Coordinates of C-alpha atoms in Angstrom, one line a residue:
Chain A
X1 CA 248.0 7.9 -102.8
X2 CA 249.3 10.7 -104.8
X3 CA 246.8 12.1 -107.2
X4 CA 249.0 11.6 -110.0
X5 CA 249.4 8.1 -109.3
X6 CA 245.6 7.6 -109.0
X7 CA 245.1 9.3 -112.5
X8 CA 247.7 7.0 -114.1
X9 CA 245.9 3.9 -112.6
X10 CA 242.6 5.3 -113.9
X11 CA 244.0 5.8 -117.2
X12 CA 245.2 2.3 -117.3
X13 CA 242.0 1.0 -116.3
X14 CA 240.1 2.9 -118.7
X15 CA 242.4 1.8 -121.5
X16 CA 242.1 -1.9 -120.5
X17 CA 245.6 -2.2 -119.5
X18 CA 246.5 -4.7 -116.8
X19 CA 248.3 -2.9 -113.8
X20 CA 249.2 -3.4 -110.1
X21 CA 249.5 -0.8 -107.5
X22 CA 252.1 -1.9 -105.1
X23 CA 252.0 -0.3 -101.6
X24 CA 254.7 -0.7 -99.2
X25 CA 253.0 -1.1 -95.9
X26 CA 256.1 -0.1 -93.9
X27 CA 256.5 3.4 -95.2
X28 CA 253.3 3.7 -97.4
X29 CA 255.2 4.4 -100.6
X30 CA 253.8 3.3 -103.8
X31 CA 254.4 2.4 -107.4
X32 CA 252.3 1.3 -110.4
X33 CA 253.4 -1.8 -112.5
X34 CA 252.1 -2.3 -115.9
X35 CA 251.9 -5.9 -117.3
X36 CA 253.0 -4.5 -120.7
X37 CA 256.2 -3.1 -119.4
X38 CA 259.5 -5.1 -118.2
X39 CA 259.3 -5.4 -114.3
X40 CA 261.8 -8.3 -114.1
X41 CA 264.3 -5.9 -112.0
X42 CA 261.6 -5.3 -109.5
X43 CA 262.3 -6.9 -106.1
X44 CA 258.6 -8.3 -106.3
X45 CA 258.9 -9.6 -109.8
X46 CA 258.0 -13.0 -109.1
X47 CA 255.0 -12.0 -107.0
X48 CA 253.8 -9.6 -109.5
X49 CA 254.1 -12.2 -112.4
X50 CA 251.8 -14.5 -110.1
X51 CA 249.3 -11.9 -109.4
X52 CA 248.8 -10.7 -113.0
X53 CA 248.1 -14.3 -113.7
X54 CA 245.7 -15.1 -110.9
X55 CA 244.0 -11.6 -111.0
X56 CA 244.0 -11.8 -107.1
X57 CA 245.1 -8.8 -104.8
X58 CA 246.7 -9.4 -101.6
X59 CA 249.7 -8.9 -99.2
X60 CA 253.2 -10.4 -99.7
X61 CA 256.2 -10.4 -97.5
X62 CA 259.5 -9.3 -98.5
X63 CA 262.9 -8.5 -97.1
X64 CA 262.0 -5.2 -95.3
X65 CA 258.3 -6.0 -94.4
X66 CA 254.9 -6.5 -96.3
X67 CA 253.7 -5.0 -99.5
X68 CA 250.0 -4.8 -100.8
X69 CA 249.4 -5.8 -104.4
X70 CA 246.3 -4.4 -105.7
X71 CA 245.7 -6.0 -109.1
X72 CA 243.6 -4.3 -111.8
X73 CA 242.6 -6.2 -114.7
X74 CA 240.4 -5.3 -117.5
X75 CA 236.6 -6.6 -117.3
X76 CA 236.1 -9.6 -119.4
X77 CA 234.4 -8.7 -122.6
X78 CA 232.7 -10.7 -125.4
X79 CA 232.8 -9.6 -128.9
X80 CA 230.3 -11.4 -131.2
X81 CA 230.7 -11.3 -134.9
X82 CA 227.3 -11.4 -136.5
X83 CA 223.9 -10.0 -135.5
X84 CA 222.0 -13.3 -136.0
X85 CA 219.5 -15.1 -134.0
X86 CA 222.0 -17.0 -131.8
X87 CA 223.4 -13.4 -131.0
X88 CA 219.9 -12.1 -130.0
X89 CA 219.7 -14.7 -127.4
X90 CA 223.6 -14.7 -126.4
X91 CA 223.6 -10.8 -125.9
X92 CA 221.2 -10.7 -122.9
X93 CA 222.5 -14.1 -121.4
X94 CA 226.2 -12.7 -121.5
X95 CA 225.3 -9.4 -120.0
X96 CA 223.6 -11.3 -117.2
X97 CA 226.6 -13.2 -116.6
X98 CA 228.8 -10.0 -116.2
X99 CA 230.3 -9.7 -119.6
X100 CA 230.7 -6.6 -121.6
X101 CA 229.3 -7.4 -124.7
X102 CA 229.6 -5.9 -128.3
X103 CA 228.0 -7.4 -131.6
X104 CA 229.5 -6.5 -134.9
X105 CA 227.9 -7.1 -138.3
X106 CA 228.4 -4.9 -141.4
X107 CA 225.1 -6.1 -142.9
X108 CA 222.4 -3.5 -141.9
X109 CA 219.6 -6.0 -142.6
X110 CA 220.8 -7.9 -139.6
X111 CA 222.3 -5.1 -137.5
X112 CA 219.3 -3.0 -136.4
X113 CA 218.7 -1.4 -133.3
X114 CA 215.1 -3.1 -133.1
X115 CA 216.9 -6.5 -133.0
X116 CA 219.8 -5.4 -130.7
X117 CA 218.4 -2.6 -128.5
X118 CA 220.7 -1.4 -125.7
X119 CA 223.9 -0.2 -127.6
X120 CA 226.0 -3.3 -127.9
X121 CA 225.7 -3.2 -131.7
X122 CA 228.1 -1.9 -134.2
X123 CA 226.8 -2.0 -137.9
X124 CA 230.3 -2.0 -139.3
X125 CA 232.9 -4.2 -140.7
X126 CA 235.1 -5.8 -137.9
X127 CA 238.2 -4.6 -139.5
X128 CA 237.0 -1.1 -138.5
X129 CA 235.5 -1.5 -135.3
X130 CA 238.5 -3.6 -134.0
X131 CA 240.8 -0.6 -135.2
X132 CA 239.1 1.5 -132.5
X133 CA 238.8 -1.2 -130.0
X134 CA 241.5 -3.8 -130.4
X135 CA 240.9 -7.3 -129.1
X136 CA 243.2 -8.3 -126.2
X137 CA 243.7 -11.4 -123.7
X138 CA 240.7 -10.2 -121.7
X139 CA 238.2 -10.6 -124.6
X140 CA 236.4 -13.5 -126.1
X141 CA 235.3 -13.6 -129.7
X142 CA 232.5 -15.7 -131.0
X143 CA 232.1 -15.7 -134.8
X144 CA 228.6 -16.8 -135.9
X145 CA 227.8 -15.3 -139.3
X146 CA 228.9 -18.2 -141.5
X147 CA 230.4 -15.8 -143.7
X148 CA 234.1 -15.9 -144.3
X149 CA 234.3 -12.3 -145.5
X150 CA 233.1 -11.2 -142.1
X151 CA 234.2 -13.9 -139.7
X152 CA 237.9 -14.5 -141.0
X153 CA 239.5 -11.3 -139.9
X154 CA 238.4 -11.1 -136.3
X155 CA 238.9 -14.8 -135.8
X156 CA 242.5 -14.4 -137.0
X157 CA 243.0 -11.3 -135.0
X158 CA 241.6 -13.1 -131.8
X159 CA 244.3 -15.7 -132.3
X160 CA 246.9 -13.2 -132.8
X161 CA 246.1 -11.1 -129.7
X162 CA 245.5 -14.2 -127.5
X163 CA 241.8 -13.6 -126.6
X164 CA 240.9 -15.9 -124.0
X165 CA 238.2 -17.7 -125.9
X166 CA 238.0 -18.0 -129.7
X167 CA 234.8 -19.8 -130.9
X168 CA 233.7 -20.2 -134.6
X169 CA 230.3 -21.4 -135.9
X170 CA 230.3 -24.0 -138.6
X171 CA 230.5 -27.5 -139.3
X172 CA 233.8 -29.6 -139.1
X173 CA 234.0 -29.3 -143.1
X174 CA 233.5 -25.7 -142.9
X175 CA 236.1 -25.3 -140.3
X176 CA 238.5 -27.4 -142.2
X177 CA 238.2 -24.9 -145.1
X178 CA 238.5 -22.1 -142.8
X179 CA 242.0 -23.4 -141.5
X180 CA 243.1 -23.8 -145.0
X181 CA 242.3 -20.1 -145.5
X182 CA 244.2 -19.2 -142.3
X183 CA 247.2 -21.1 -143.2
X184 CA 247.3 -19.4 -146.7
X185 CA 247.0 -16.1 -144.8
X186 CA 250.2 -17.1 -142.9
X187 CA 248.7 -17.8 -139.6
X188 CA 250.7 -20.0 -137.3
X189 CA 248.9 -23.5 -137.3
X190 CA 249.9 -24.0 -133.7
X191 CA 247.2 -21.5 -132.9
X192 CA 244.3 -23.3 -134.5
X193 CA 243.8 -25.6 -131.6
X194 CA 242.7 -22.5 -129.8
X195 CA 239.5 -22.2 -131.8
X196 CA 236.5 -23.8 -130.3
X197 CA 234.7 -25.4 -133.4
X198 CA 232.1 -26.5 -133.6
X199 CA 231.2 -23.7 -131.3
X200 CA 230.1 -24.0 -127.8
X201 CA 229.8 -26.8 -125.0
X202 CA 228.6 -30.2 -126.5
X203 CA 225.3 -30.2 -124.9
X204 CA 223.3 -31.1 -127.9
X205 CA 222.2 -27.5 -128.4
X206 CA 219.8 -27.3 -131.5
X207 CA 217.8 -24.0 -131.4
X208 CA 219.6 -20.6 -131.4
X209 CA 218.9 -20.0 -128.0
X210 CA 220.5 -23.4 -127.0
X211 CA 223.6 -22.7 -129.1
X212 CA 223.8 -19.3 -127.2
X213 CA 223.9 -21.1 -123.9
X214 CA 226.6 -23.6 -125.2
X215 CA 228.5 -20.5 -126.4
X216 CA 228.3 -18.8 -123.2
X217 CA 229.2 -22.0 -121.1
X218 CA 232.4 -22.4 -123.3
X219 CA 233.2 -18.7 -122.7
X220 CA 232.8 -18.9 -119.0
X221 CA 235.0 -22.1 -118.9
X222 CA 237.8 -20.5 -120.7
X223 CA 237.5 -17.5 -118.3
X224 CA 237.4 -19.5 -115.1
X225 CA 239.3 -22.7 -116.0
X226 CA 242.4 -21.2 -117.8
X227 CA 245.9 -22.2 -116.3
X228 CA 246.6 -20.0 -113.4
X229 CA 243.1 -18.6 -113.0
X230 CA 242.2 -18.9 -109.4
X231 CA 245.6 -19.9 -108.3
Chain B
X10 CA 242.4 -16.0 -117.9
X11 CA 241.6 -14.4 -114.4
X12 CA 239.1 -11.7 -114.2
X13 CA 238.3 -8.6 -112.1
X14 CA 235.1 -7.9 -110.4
X15 CA 232.2 -7.0 -112.7
X16 CA 232.3 -3.3 -113.4
X17 CA 228.8 -2.6 -112.8
X18 CA 229.2 -1.0 -109.4
X19 CA 230.1 2.6 -109.2
X20 CA 233.9 3.1 -110.0
X21 CA 235.3 4.2 -106.8
X22 CA 238.7 5.0 -107.9
X23 CA 237.3 7.3 -110.5
X24 CA 235.1 8.9 -108.0
X25 CA 238.1 9.4 -105.8
X26 CA 240.1 11.3 -108.8
X27 CA 236.9 13.3 -109.5
X28 CA 236.4 14.4 -105.9
X29 CA 239.9 15.2 -105.6
X30 CA 239.8 17.3 -109.0
X31 CA 236.8 19.3 -107.6
X32 CA 239.1 20.5 -104.7
X33 CA 237.6 18.1 -102.1
X34 CA 239.9 16.3 -99.5
X35 CA 239.8 12.8 -100.1
X36 CA 240.9 9.4 -98.3
X37 CA 240.9 6.1 -100.0
X38 CA 240.2 2.9 -98.0
X39 CA 241.2 -0.6 -99.4
X40 CA 240.5 -4.2 -98.0
X41 CA 244.1 -5.5 -97.7
X42 CA 243.5 -8.9 -96.0
X43 CA 240.5 -10.9 -95.1
X44 CA 239.9 -14.2 -93.0
X45 CA 236.8 -16.2 -93.0
X46 CA 233.5 -15.2 -94.7
X47 CA 234.5 -11.5 -95.4
X48 CA 231.8 -9.9 -97.4
X49 CA 234.0 -8.0 -99.8
X50 CA 237.1 -9.2 -101.5
X51 CA 240.6 -8.1 -101.0
X52 CA 241.3 -4.9 -103.0
X53 CA 237.7 -3.5 -102.5
X54 CA 237.6 0.3 -101.9
X55 CA 235.8 3.0 -100.1
X56 CA 236.5 6.6 -100.9
X57 CA 235.7 9.2 -98.3
X58 CA 235.8 13.1 -98.2
X59 CA 236.4 15.3 -95.2
X60 CA 232.7 15.8 -94.7
X61 CA 232.0 12.3 -94.5
X62 CA 230.6 11.5 -97.8
X63 CA 231.5 8.1 -99.2
X64 CA 231.1 5.8 -102.0
X65 CA 231.9 2.2 -102.5
X66 CA 232.2 -0.6 -99.9
X67 CA 234.7 -2.5 -97.8
X68 CA 232.3 -4.8 -95.8
X69 CA 228.9 -4.6 -97.5
X70 CA 227.8 -1.9 -94.7
X71 CA 229.0 -3.7 -91.5
X72 CA 232.0 -1.4 -90.7
X73 CA 231.8 1.5 -93.0
X74 CA 230.7 3.9 -90.5
X75 CA 233.8 3.3 -88.5
X76 CA 236.1 3.4 -91.4
X77 CA 234.5 6.8 -92.4
X78 CA 235.2 8.3 -89.0
X79 CA 238.7 7.0 -89.1
X80 CA 239.2 8.4 -92.7
X81 CA 238.1 11.9 -91.6
X82 CA 241.1 11.7 -89.2
X83 CA 243.4 10.4 -91.7
X84 CA 242.5 13.5 -94.2
X85 CA 243.2 15.8 -91.3
X86 CA 246.6 14.2 -90.2
X87 CA 247.8 13.2 -93.7
X88 CA 248.9 10.0 -92.3
X89 CA 247.8 6.6 -93.4
X90 CA 246.7 3.9 -90.9
X91 CA 245.7 0.2 -90.9
X92 CA 242.3 -0.9 -89.3
X93 CA 241.3 -4.3 -88.3
X94 CA 237.5 -5.5 -87.8
X95 CA 236.0 -8.6 -86.9
X96 CA 233.9 -10.2 -84.1
X97 CA 237.1 -10.5 -81.9
X98 CA 237.4 -6.5 -82.1
X99 CA 233.9 -5.7 -81.3
X100 CA 234.8 -4.1 -78.0
X101 CA 237.6 -2.2 -79.4
X102 CA 235.7 -0.8 -82.4
X103 CA 232.2 -1.3 -81.3
X104 CA 231.5 -2.6 -84.8
X105 CA 231.9 -6.1 -86.1
X106 CA 231.0 -8.1 -89.0
X107 CA 227.9 -10.1 -88.5
X108 CA 229.2 -12.8 -91.1
X109 CA 232.0 -13.8 -88.5
X110 CA 234.7 -12.9 -90.9
X111 CA 237.6 -10.4 -90.1
X112 CA 239.2 -7.8 -92.6
X113 CA 242.0 -5.4 -92.5
X114 CA 241.6 -2.1 -94.2
X115 CA 244.2 0.4 -95.2
X116 CA 243.1 4.0 -95.1
X117 CA 245.3 6.4 -96.9
X118 CA 244.9 10.2 -97.9
X119 CA 244.9 11.2 -101.6
X120 CA 247.3 13.9 -101.8

């Protein structure tokens, strides 16, 4: 591999951009295909599309021989809005499950290093944090503050950017009002069915810790059972 | 939504870039095909320098030694090669995968 190509690939990985390194097994030539760019003219376009969906690397046959497609997708991430009791349980559980976790809450009474040791915490408004680290399809969002001033913006951003999981805490009545606000804000109502509300798997969760299990279960289900995953 | 491996392990591709930037000669080994119960998935990497130092894994320890030896040759000749390991190849390579799987590994110089 040429060093410049390796640098470009590493830059894409650091920037959470999906890419595939194509190696022609006949002559060793390589090229980097980015998901965000138009690759429809590539002779392997169909295979590339499939591999971006499945996330699986592998050999493919083409007219003049074989090519190896090494797929690089960003690591799955969970952004939790609200440094509340549920989040205190959810952070370590999600980290054990292999997710990169961020907790965002501008309320400094909740967002303390004592309650959230380990650097996952951002004691800022979601608007500011998400400007620096935008949401993407490889990110899950769980909004658990109960406060529309904090939850609404990241939830709408999660729907707009195609986050793989979007969960919102609150009763059906609270959620109904939320959707009215989202409609007023001009969000496409077709996106609303993507919101998991009431949040989490229906396991009768009652305590904050149990709700955390339910939320993590829903997140993993969205990650692993999505159309195309594992195909 | 598909997902990559957990990123908790050492970042082999970043190591390859860092080693190359510091002037070391480097080869990159990649698992390109697996059969049976291969220990590491397709796409796994091992980075090797001309002294035989390495990071990462292509088999969880079974065949790394052989890959490293081959990679040192690849660095010298500048020519990529494909290796195959498995129980059936024990006599050819003197190493095998205890799990009974088979893997193909592509070894290329980083130029």
